[in-house]
Amino acid sequence: MENIEYLNNEYDDCETINLDAFNNNDISFDAYVRVPHNTGPGGYVYTYGTLTVWYNSGSAAVPLQEYGINDTHWTYTDSFAYLDIPTIYLSLDYSLFDDTEGGGIFIVYHESIQEFMRESCENQITFPKFSISPENVSLNCGDDSEITFYVENENNTPGELIYVWNVGSGWLRDGEPVSYFETTTSSVTLQPVSFPPSDVKVEPEVVNGENFQQLISSVTISDFNPNFDISGDNYVCDTGIYAFNNLPNGISIQSVSTSNPNIATATLDGSTGEITVTKVADGIITLSAVLQNSCNQTATQTKENIQIGLPSSVFNATITGNNFVCQGQNYTYTLSGANHPCVSSVVWSVSSNLNIVSQDSNTITVSQNIFDNQYAGLITASIPGTAIEVEQGVWVGVPSNAGLTIQKIDTYDFYVGTWTQLKANFTPLTYEANDPLDVTFEWQIPNSMVRNYADTAYKDVNPNSSGQLTIGVRAVCDCGNGEWSYRTFEVDSDSGGGGNELTPID
């Protein structure tokens, strides 16, 4: 293919031809065919056949025009014959091509007698193709930064181009509101002023020629993902004040709530932006606030794990210290687990057998009240305004003999020469907070043989003689020996092998 022309522009063989329209694209060229020429004996004749113009549609080659060739269409030299036909004119249309990117044209000469064939190089054909960048724009609400939109002429469509822009509303160009305008440049810089602004649309056109497909840059508003902290304490005793510090203009608080209104409620002061959380019961809540921007987008911000009232650790507070209080000494006890901002004070109290030497919010020092011989004692810490009472039981002084008794085990009587088991029982008045009783026993057992046990509450007794036998027992603790308790038994002589019976005298 020679002397290829399109829009008065010449193209070389095999060169790409960029079309400027989808319809009626007139292309002309001369068909150059040269074949060997030999008319002597045994020579070849290539002058009868067809010349076909083909176009490659993108998926297959299809004949476009066909010309019958005979010996009148040639000029001859000594060695070659040259095809001599008029210039070929074509009108290429978008509908000829399967591939939207275009295709190509080429010519084939087929000599019909000797099956001689020659094929030209292919000239690629492109149709107009434009794209806009950015194709999608995501704006943060209120962000008025300028944005430049570009139109790319991807297939180098020839000719003088203009660009018809339709940007709707919400844009400024060079500081002035714009909606519909034309440019000779392929880019434009716009500034958003209202949100969301319209999509940006542009239609490339060839001057005095064809209009091309409208391009659209889709403009959207980005998701509203604020990151503002709710300021305020992590606890509320009765009421607490919370707020957002330095919220930007255009962002407001729409509503507030708590995760559990049975534990605490939240109210908003619209004039100050302060959030008041009010205690209903003890527990833990999450405070939530719904923010709204000037584009009417909303997002929720939270403050988690706010302790309302007293935590469980305060309810489980303990008093630590010695489990006994001896006469003449002071003992200090400490309240642990109640140190919380909502605990402003502690009220201490003790049982009647104790004296308070000193006290503060965390400790109390006590001593024995020598005028009260009750063995079990109680120290109590109460938190005002609550039902919380923390108790610690103690043993005070030495055990009295109140509640101390001697029991004869089984039904055997006391006889001289016979073993009988005794048990000491000590049951003083106690408090629920007292630890299990921790005492040992000392015995006074005269005129008898005695067998001991690891448990000092038990003794085996074998009287040496009949008559009255008085036995004493007392309890022993960390503070010393308690008072004696006595019981008198009658011991009988053994008659009939039974020995002497020991009968208590009440």
Coordinates of C-alpha atoms in Angstrom, one line a residue:
M1 CA 0.0 0.0 0.0
E2 CA 1.5 3.3 -1.1
N3 CA 0.4 7.0 -0.9
I4 CA -1.9 6.3 1.9
E5 CA -3.9 9.5 2.8
Y6 CA -6.4 10.3 5.6
L7 CA -7.5 13.8 6.3
N8 CA -4.9 15.1 3.9
N9 CA -2.2 13.4 5.9
E10 CA 0.1 10.9 4.4
Y11 CA 0.9 7.6 6.0
D12 CA 3.6 5.1 5.3
D13 CA 3.0 1.4 4.7
C14 CA 2.5 -0.4 8.0
E15 CA 2.0 2.9 9.9
T16 CA -0.9 3.2 12.4
I17 CA -3.8 5.4 11.2
N18 CA -5.6 7.1 14.1
L19 CA -9.2 8.0 13.0
D20 CA -11.0 11.1 14.2
A21 CA -14.5 9.8 13.8
F22 CA -16.6 6.7 14.2
N23 CA -18.3 7.0 10.8
N24 CA -17.4 7.9 7.2
N25 CA -13.6 7.8 7.6
D26 CA -12.4 8.2 4.0
I27 CA -9.0 6.7 3.3
S28 CA -7.2 6.4 -0.1
F29 CA -4.1 4.6 -1.2
D30 CA -2.4 3.1 -4.3
A31 CA -2.0 -0.6 -4.6
Y32 CA 1.5 -1.5 -5.4
V33 CA 1.9 -5.1 -6.8
R34 CA 5.0 -6.3 -8.6
V35 CA 5.4 -9.8 -10.0
P36 CA 8.1 -11.5 -12.1
H37 CA 7.5 -11.2 -15.8
N38 CA 8.8 -13.8 -18.3
T39 CA 6.9 -14.4 -21.5
G40 CA 9.4 -16.8 -23.0
P41 CA 9.0 -20.6 -23.2
G42 CA 8.2 -22.0 -19.8
G43 CA 7.8 -18.6 -18.4
Y44 CA 5.3 -17.6 -15.7
V45 CA 2.2 -15.4 -16.2
Y46 CA 0.9 -13.7 -13.1
T47 CA -1.5 -11.2 -14.7
Y48 CA -4.8 -12.9 -14.0
G49 CA -6.3 -12.9 -10.5
T50 CA -7.9 -10.7 -7.9
L51 CA -6.8 -7.8 -5.7
T52 CA -8.7 -7.8 -2.4
V53 CA -8.7 -5.1 0.3
W54 CA -9.1 -6.8 3.7
Y55 CA -9.8 -5.4 7.1
N56 CA -8.9 -7.1 10.3
S57 CA -12.0 -6.7 12.5
G58 CA -10.3 -7.7 15.7
S59 CA -11.4 -11.3 15.6
A60 CA -11.0 -12.2 12.0
A61 CA -10.0 -10.9 8.6
V62 CA -12.9 -10.0 6.3
P63 CA -12.8 -8.9 2.6
L64 CA -13.8 -5.3 2.2
Q65 CA -13.4 -4.7 -1.6
E66 CA -12.4 -6.9 -4.4
Y67 CA -11.0 -6.1 -7.9
G68 CA -10.7 -8.5 -10.9
I69 CA -7.2 -8.2 -12.5
N70 CA -6.3 -9.1 -16.1
D71 CA -3.5 -8.4 -18.5
T72 CA -4.9 -4.9 -19.2
H73 CA -4.1 -3.8 -15.6
W74 CA -0.3 -4.1 -15.9
T75 CA 2.7 -2.3 -17.1
Y76 CA 5.8 -4.3 -18.0
T77 CA 9.5 -4.0 -17.8
D78 CA 12.1 -6.6 -18.9
S79 CA 11.8 -8.5 -15.6
F80 CA 8.7 -7.4 -13.8
A81 CA 5.0 -6.6 -14.2
Y82 CA 3.5 -3.8 -12.2
L83 CA -0.2 -3.5 -11.4
D84 CA -1.6 -0.3 -12.8
I85 CA -5.0 0.5 -11.4
P86 CA -6.6 3.7 -10.1
T87 CA -6.3 4.9 -6.5
I88 CA -8.5 2.9 -4.1
Y89 CA -10.9 4.8 -1.9
L90 CA -12.4 3.3 1.3
S91 CA -14.8 4.6 3.9
L92 CA -14.1 2.9 7.2
D93 CA -16.9 2.7 9.7
Y94 CA -16.9 1.8 13.4
S95 CA -19.5 -0.9 12.7
L96 CA -17.0 -2.9 10.6
F97 CA -14.9 -3.8 13.6
D98 CA -15.6 -6.2 16.4
D99 CA -13.0 -4.9 18.7
T100 CA -13.7 -1.4 20.1
E101 CA -10.0 -0.7 20.0
G102 CA -10.0 -0.9 16.2
G103 CA -8.2 -3.3 13.8
G104 CA -6.2 -3.0 10.6
I105 CA -6.4 -2.9 6.7
F106 CA -4.2 -4.7 4.2
I107 CA -4.3 -5.9 0.5
V108 CA -3.8 -9.3 -1.0
Y109 CA -3.1 -10.1 -4.7
H110 CA -4.0 -13.7 -5.7
E111 CA -3.0 -14.9 -9.2
S112 CA -5.6 -17.4 -10.2
I113 CA -3.7 -19.6 -12.7
Q114 CA -0.5 -20.4 -10.9
E115 CA -1.9 -19.7 -7.4
F116 CA 0.6 -17.0 -6.9
M117 CA -0.2 -14.8 -3.8
R118 CA 1.3 -11.6 -2.3
E119 CA 0.1 -9.9 0.9
S120 CA 0.9 -6.4 2.0
C121 CA 1.9 -5.2 5.5
E122 CA -1.1 -4.3 7.7
N123 CA -1.9 -0.7 8.7
Q124 CA -3.3 -0.7 12.1
I125 CA -6.6 1.3 12.5
T126 CA -7.6 3.0 15.8
F127 CA -10.9 4.7 16.6
P128 CA -11.2 7.6 19.0
K129 CA -10.8 6.6 22.6
F130 CA -10.8 9.0 25.5
S131 CA -10.7 8.6 29.3
I132 CA -11.0 10.9 32.3
S133 CA -8.7 10.9 35.3
P134 CA -9.5 10.6 38.1
E135 CA -12.4 8.4 37.2
N136 CA -13.6 8.4 40.8
V137 CA -13.2 11.2 43.4
S138 CA -13.9 10.7 47.1
L139 CA -14.1 13.9 49.1
N140 CA -14.0 14.4 52.8
C141 CA -16.9 16.5 53.9
G142 CA -15.8 20.2 53.9
D143 CA -12.5 19.6 52.1
D144 CA -12.3 22.4 49.6
S145 CA -8.9 21.5 48.1
E146 CA -8.6 22.0 44.4
I147 CA -8.8 18.9 42.1
T148 CA -7.5 18.7 38.5
F149 CA -9.4 16.6 36.0
Y150 CA -7.5 15.3 32.9
V151 CA -8.9 13.9 29.6
E152 CA -6.5 11.5 27.9
N153 CA -6.6 11.1 24.1
E154 CA -5.6 7.4 24.3
N155 CA -5.5 6.8 20.5
N156 CA -4.1 10.2 19.5
T157 CA -7.2 11.2 17.7
P158 CA -6.1 13.8 15.1
G159 CA -7.6 17.2 14.5
E160 CA -8.4 20.2 16.6
L161 CA -10.2 19.1 19.8
I162 CA -12.4 21.0 22.2
Y163 CA -13.8 19.8 25.5
V164 CA -17.3 20.5 26.6
W165 CA -17.6 20.3 30.5
N166 CA -20.8 19.8 32.4
V167 CA -20.0 20.0 36.2
G168 CA -23.5 20.6 37.5
S169 CA -23.3 22.5 40.8
G170 CA -21.0 22.8 43.8
W171 CA -17.8 23.8 41.9
L172 CA -15.7 26.9 41.4
R173 CA -13.3 27.5 38.6
D174 CA -10.8 30.3 39.0
G175 CA -12.9 31.4 42.0
E176 CA -16.1 31.6 40.0
P177 CA -19.1 29.2 40.1
V178 CA -19.3 27.1 37.0
S179 CA -21.7 24.6 35.5
Y180 CA -21.3 24.3 31.7
F181 CA -18.3 25.5 29.8
E182 CA -15.8 24.6 27.0
T183 CA -12.0 24.4 27.0
T184 CA -9.4 23.8 24.3
T185 CA -7.1 22.2 26.9
S186 CA -7.6 18.7 28.1
S187 CA -7.5 19.5 31.8
V188 CA -9.4 21.7 34.2
T189 CA -8.9 22.6 37.9
L190 CA -12.0 22.8 40.1
Q191 CA -12.6 23.6 43.7
P192 CA -15.6 22.0 45.6
V193 CA -17.6 24.5 47.6
S194 CA -20.8 22.5 48.5
F195 CA -21.0 18.9 49.5
P196 CA -21.5 16.7 47.7
P197 CA -20.7 18.5 44.5
S198 CA -22.0 17.1 41.2
D199 CA -20.2 14.5 39.1
V200 CA -17.8 16.0 36.6
K201 CA -18.8 15.3 33.0
V202 CA -16.9 16.1 29.8
E203 CA -17.5 15.5 26.1
P204 CA -14.5 15.7 23.7
E205 CA -15.3 17.0 20.3
V206 CA -13.5 17.5 17.0
V207 CA -13.9 21.1 15.8
N208 CA -16.4 21.1 13.0
G209 CA -16.5 17.3 13.4
E210 CA -17.8 14.5 15.5
N211 CA -18.8 14.5 19.2
F212 CA -17.5 11.7 21.2
Q213 CA -18.9 9.7 24.1
Q214 CA -19.3 11.7 27.4
L215 CA -16.9 10.9 30.1
I216 CA -17.9 10.9 33.8
S217 CA -15.8 11.3 36.9
S218 CA -18.0 10.1 39.8
V219 CA -17.8 12.3 42.8
T220 CA -18.8 10.9 46.2
I221 CA -18.3 11.9 49.9
S222 CA -16.0 9.7 51.9
D223 CA -17.3 7.8 54.9
F224 CA -17.5 9.9 58.0
N225 CA -14.9 8.3 60.3
P226 CA -14.1 10.8 63.1
N227 CA -11.6 10.0 65.8
F228 CA -12.4 12.3 68.7
D229 CA -12.0 11.2 72.3
I230 CA -14.7 11.7 74.9
S231 CA -13.0 13.4 77.9
G232 CA -14.0 12.6 81.5
D233 CA -13.3 10.3 84.4
N234 CA -13.4 6.5 84.1
Y235 CA -15.8 6.4 87.1
V236 CA -19.0 8.1 88.2
C237 CA -20.1 8.2 91.9
D238 CA -23.4 10.0 91.4
T239 CA -23.1 12.2 88.3
G240 CA -20.2 12.8 85.9
I241 CA -19.5 15.4 83.2
Y242 CA -18.1 14.4 79.8
A243 CA -17.4 16.4 76.7
F244 CA -15.6 16.5 73.3
N245 CA -12.7 18.9 73.4
N246 CA -12.3 21.2 70.4
L247 CA -14.8 19.7 68.0
P248 CA -14.2 21.3 64.5
N249 CA -16.8 23.6 63.0
G250 CA -19.5 21.8 61.2
I251 CA -19.5 18.8 63.5
S252 CA -22.1 18.6 66.2
I253 CA -23.4 16.1 68.8
Q254 CA -26.8 14.8 67.8
S255 CA -27.5 12.4 70.6
V256 CA -26.0 10.6 73.6
S257 CA -26.8 7.3 75.4
T258 CA -25.4 4.6 77.6
S259 CA -25.1 0.9 77.0
N260 CA -27.4 0.1 80.0
P261 CA -29.9 2.8 81.2
N262 CA -30.6 0.6 84.2
I263 CA -27.1 1.4 85.4
A264 CA -26.7 5.0 84.2
T265 CA -28.4 7.5 82.0
A266 CA -26.9 10.2 79.8
T267 CA -28.2 13.7 78.9
L268 CA -26.9 16.3 76.5
D269 CA -26.7 20.1 77.1
G270 CA -27.1 21.4 73.6
S271 CA -25.8 24.8 74.4
T272 CA -22.5 23.7 76.0
G273 CA -22.0 20.3 74.5
E274 CA -21.6 18.8 78.0
I275 CA -22.8 15.2 78.6
T276 CA -24.1 14.4 82.1
V277 CA -24.0 10.8 83.2
T278 CA -26.2 10.0 86.2
K279 CA -25.9 6.9 88.3
V280 CA -28.9 4.5 88.6
A281 CA -27.1 1.5 90.1
D282 CA -23.6 0.1 90.5
G283 CA -22.1 -1.4 87.3
I284 CA -20.1 -0.7 84.2
I285 CA -21.4 1.1 81.0
T286 CA -20.2 2.4 77.7
L287 CA -21.0 6.0 76.9
S288 CA -22.0 6.7 73.2
A289 CA -22.3 10.0 71.3
V290 CA -23.6 10.3 67.8
L291 CA -21.7 13.0 65.8
Q292 CA -23.0 14.7 62.6
N293 CA -21.1 16.7 60.1
S294 CA -22.3 19.4 57.7
C295 CA -23.0 16.7 55.0
N296 CA -25.5 15.1 57.4
Q297 CA -23.3 12.1 57.8
T298 CA -23.3 10.5 61.3
A299 CA -20.8 8.4 63.2
T300 CA -20.8 7.1 66.8
Q301 CA -17.9 7.7 69.2
T302 CA -17.7 5.8 72.5
K303 CA -16.0 5.8 75.9
E304 CA -15.9 2.3 77.3
N305 CA -15.7 0.7 80.7
I306 CA -17.0 3.6 82.8
Q307 CA -17.4 2.4 86.4
I308 CA -20.7 3.6 87.8
G309 CA -20.8 3.6 91.6
L310 CA -18.8 1.1 93.4
P311 CA -17.0 -1.8 91.7
S312 CA -17.2 -5.4 92.8
S313 CA -13.7 -5.1 94.4
V314 CA -15.2 -2.8 97.0
F315 CA -18.0 -5.2 97.8
N316 CA -15.3 -7.9 98.2
A317 CA -13.1 -5.7 100.5
T318 CA -11.4 -7.4 103.4
I319 CA -9.9 -6.6 106.8
T320 CA -6.5 -8.1 107.5
G321 CA -4.7 -8.4 110.9
N322 CA -4.1 -10.8 113.8
N323 CA -6.9 -13.2 114.6
F324 CA -6.4 -12.6 118.4
V325 CA -6.1 -9.6 120.7
C326 CA -4.3 -10.1 124.0
Q327 CA -4.6 -8.0 127.1
G328 CA -2.2 -5.0 127.4
Q329 CA -1.3 -4.8 123.6
N330 CA -2.5 -2.8 120.6
Y331 CA -3.3 -4.4 117.3
T332 CA -3.8 -2.6 113.9
Y333 CA -6.1 -3.9 111.2
T334 CA -6.2 -2.7 107.6
L335 CA -9.1 -2.4 105.2
S336 CA -8.0 -3.6 101.7
G337 CA -9.9 -3.4 98.4
A338 CA -12.0 -0.4 99.4
N339 CA -9.7 2.3 98.0
H340 CA -11.9 3.9 95.3
P341 CA -12.8 7.5 94.5
C342 CA -16.4 6.9 95.3
V343 CA -15.5 5.8 98.8
S344 CA -15.1 9.1 100.7
S345 CA -15.0 7.8 104.2
V346 CA -15.2 4.6 106.4
V347 CA -17.0 4.2 109.7
W348 CA -15.3 1.7 112.1
S349 CA -17.0 -0.1 114.9
V350 CA -16.0 -2.9 117.3
S351 CA -17.7 -5.4 119.7
S352 CA -18.0 -4.5 123.4
N353 CA -14.9 -6.5 124.4
L354 CA -12.7 -4.2 122.3
N355 CA -11.5 -0.6 122.6
I356 CA -10.7 1.7 119.6
V357 CA -7.3 3.2 120.2
S358 CA -7.1 5.0 116.8
Q359 CA -8.6 4.9 113.3
D360 CA -8.5 6.4 109.8
S361 CA -10.0 5.6 106.4
N362 CA -7.9 2.5 106.0
T363 CA -6.8 1.3 109.4
I364 CA -8.0 0.8 113.0
T365 CA -6.0 0.1 116.1
V366 CA -7.8 -1.8 119.0
S367 CA -7.0 -3.2 122.4
Q368 CA -8.9 -5.5 124.8
N369 CA -11.6 -4.2 127.0
I370 CA -10.7 -5.8 130.3
F371 CA -14.2 -5.2 131.7
D372 CA -15.8 -7.6 129.2
N373 CA -14.8 -11.2 129.2
Q374 CA -16.6 -12.2 126.0
Y375 CA -14.1 -14.3 124.0
A376 CA -15.3 -13.7 120.5
G377 CA -14.7 -10.2 119.1
L378 CA -15.8 -8.3 115.9
I379 CA -14.3 -5.4 113.9
T380 CA -16.6 -3.8 111.3
A381 CA -15.9 -1.2 108.6
S382 CA -19.0 0.4 107.1
I383 CA -19.1 2.6 103.9
P384 CA -21.6 5.4 104.4
G385 CA -24.4 5.6 101.8
T386 CA -24.1 1.9 101.0
A387 CA -25.1 -1.4 102.5
I388 CA -21.4 -2.5 102.5
E389 CA -20.1 -3.8 105.8
V390 CA -16.7 -5.6 106.0
E391 CA -16.2 -7.7 109.1
Q392 CA -13.2 -9.4 110.7
G393 CA -13.7 -11.7 113.7
V394 CA -11.0 -11.9 116.4
W395 CA -10.4 -13.8 119.6
V396 CA -10.1 -11.4 122.6
G397 CA -8.0 -12.1 125.7
V398 CA -8.2 -15.6 127.3
P399 CA -11.2 -17.9 127.2
S400 CA -13.6 -17.7 130.2
N401 CA -15.2 -20.8 131.6
A402 CA -18.6 -19.8 130.3
G403 CA -19.6 -22.5 127.9
L404 CA -16.8 -24.8 129.0
T405 CA -18.1 -28.2 130.1
I406 CA -16.8 -31.8 130.8
Q407 CA -18.7 -34.6 129.1
K408 CA -18.5 -38.3 130.0
I409 CA -18.5 -40.4 126.9
D410 CA -20.7 -43.5 126.4
T411 CA -22.9 -45.0 129.1
Y412 CA -20.4 -46.7 131.3
D413 CA -20.4 -45.7 134.9
F414 CA -17.2 -44.6 136.8
Y415 CA -15.7 -47.5 138.7
V416 CA -12.5 -48.0 140.5
G417 CA -10.1 -49.8 138.2
T418 CA -12.1 -49.1 135.0
W419 CA -11.3 -46.7 132.2
T420 CA -13.8 -44.0 131.3
Q421 CA -13.5 -41.4 128.5
L422 CA -14.0 -37.7 129.1
K423 CA -14.3 -34.9 126.6
A424 CA -14.0 -31.1 127.1
N425 CA -16.5 -29.0 125.2
F426 CA -16.1 -25.2 124.8
T427 CA -18.9 -23.3 123.0
P428 CA -18.5 -19.6 123.5
L429 CA -20.8 -17.1 121.8
T430 CA -19.3 -16.3 118.4
Y431 CA -19.8 -14.1 115.3
E432 CA -20.1 -15.4 111.8
A433 CA -16.9 -13.6 110.9
N434 CA -14.9 -15.5 113.6
D435 CA -12.4 -18.1 112.4
P436 CA -12.9 -21.7 113.7
L437 CA -12.0 -21.9 117.4
D438 CA -8.3 -22.6 117.9
V439 CA -7.7 -23.6 121.5
T440 CA -6.2 -26.5 123.4
F441 CA -7.2 -27.9 126.8
E442 CA -5.4 -28.4 130.1
W443 CA -6.8 -30.9 132.6
Q444 CA -6.7 -31.4 136.4
I445 CA -7.4 -35.1 137.1
P446 CA -6.3 -36.2 140.7
N447 CA -6.1 -39.7 142.3
S448 CA -6.4 -41.4 138.9
M449 CA -4.5 -43.0 136.1
V450 CA -4.8 -41.0 132.9
R451 CA -4.4 -41.8 129.2
N452 CA -3.8 -38.9 126.8
Y453 CA -4.9 -38.2 123.2
A454 CA -3.4 -36.1 120.4
D455 CA -6.6 -34.1 120.6
T456 CA -6.3 -32.5 124.1
A457 CA -10.1 -32.3 124.4
Y458 CA -10.1 -36.1 125.2
K459 CA -8.9 -38.0 128.3
D460 CA -9.3 -41.5 129.6
V461 CA -9.6 -41.7 133.4
N462 CA -9.2 -44.8 135.8
P463 CA -9.9 -43.7 139.4
N464 CA -7.7 -45.2 142.1
S465 CA -10.4 -45.2 144.8
S466 CA -14.1 -44.7 145.4
G467 CA -15.7 -41.5 146.5
Q468 CA -15.9 -38.1 145.0
L469 CA -13.5 -37.2 142.2
T470 CA -13.4 -33.5 141.1
I471 CA -11.9 -32.9 137.6
G472 CA -11.0 -29.5 136.1
V473 CA -10.3 -28.3 132.6
R474 CA -9.4 -25.0 131.0
A475 CA -8.9 -23.7 127.5
V476 CA -5.5 -22.4 126.3
C477 CA -5.1 -19.9 123.4
D478 CA -2.4 -17.6 122.0
C479 CA -3.0 -15.1 124.8
G480 CA -2.6 -17.7 127.6
N481 CA -4.7 -19.9 129.9
G482 CA -8.4 -19.4 130.5
E483 CA -10.4 -19.9 133.7
W484 CA -10.9 -23.4 135.1
S485 CA -14.1 -25.2 134.9
Y486 CA -14.8 -28.1 137.4
R487 CA -17.1 -31.1 137.6
T488 CA -17.3 -33.6 140.5
F489 CA -18.1 -37.3 139.9
E490 CA -18.9 -40.2 142.3
V491 CA -16.7 -43.2 141.9
D492 CA -18.2 -46.5 143.1
S493 CA -16.4 -49.7 144.2
D494 CA -16.6 -52.5 141.8
S495 CA -19.2 -55.0 143.0
G496 CA -19.7 -58.2 141.1
G497 CA -16.7 -57.3 138.9
G498 CA -18.2 -54.1 137.9
G499 CA -15.8 -51.8 139.8
N500 CA -16.7 -48.5 141.4
E501 CA -19.2 -46.2 139.6
L502 CA -18.2 -42.6 139.0
T503 CA -21.4 -40.5 139.3
P504 CA -21.4 -36.8 138.7
I505 CA -22.5 -34.5 141.5
D506 CA -24.3 -31.6 139.8

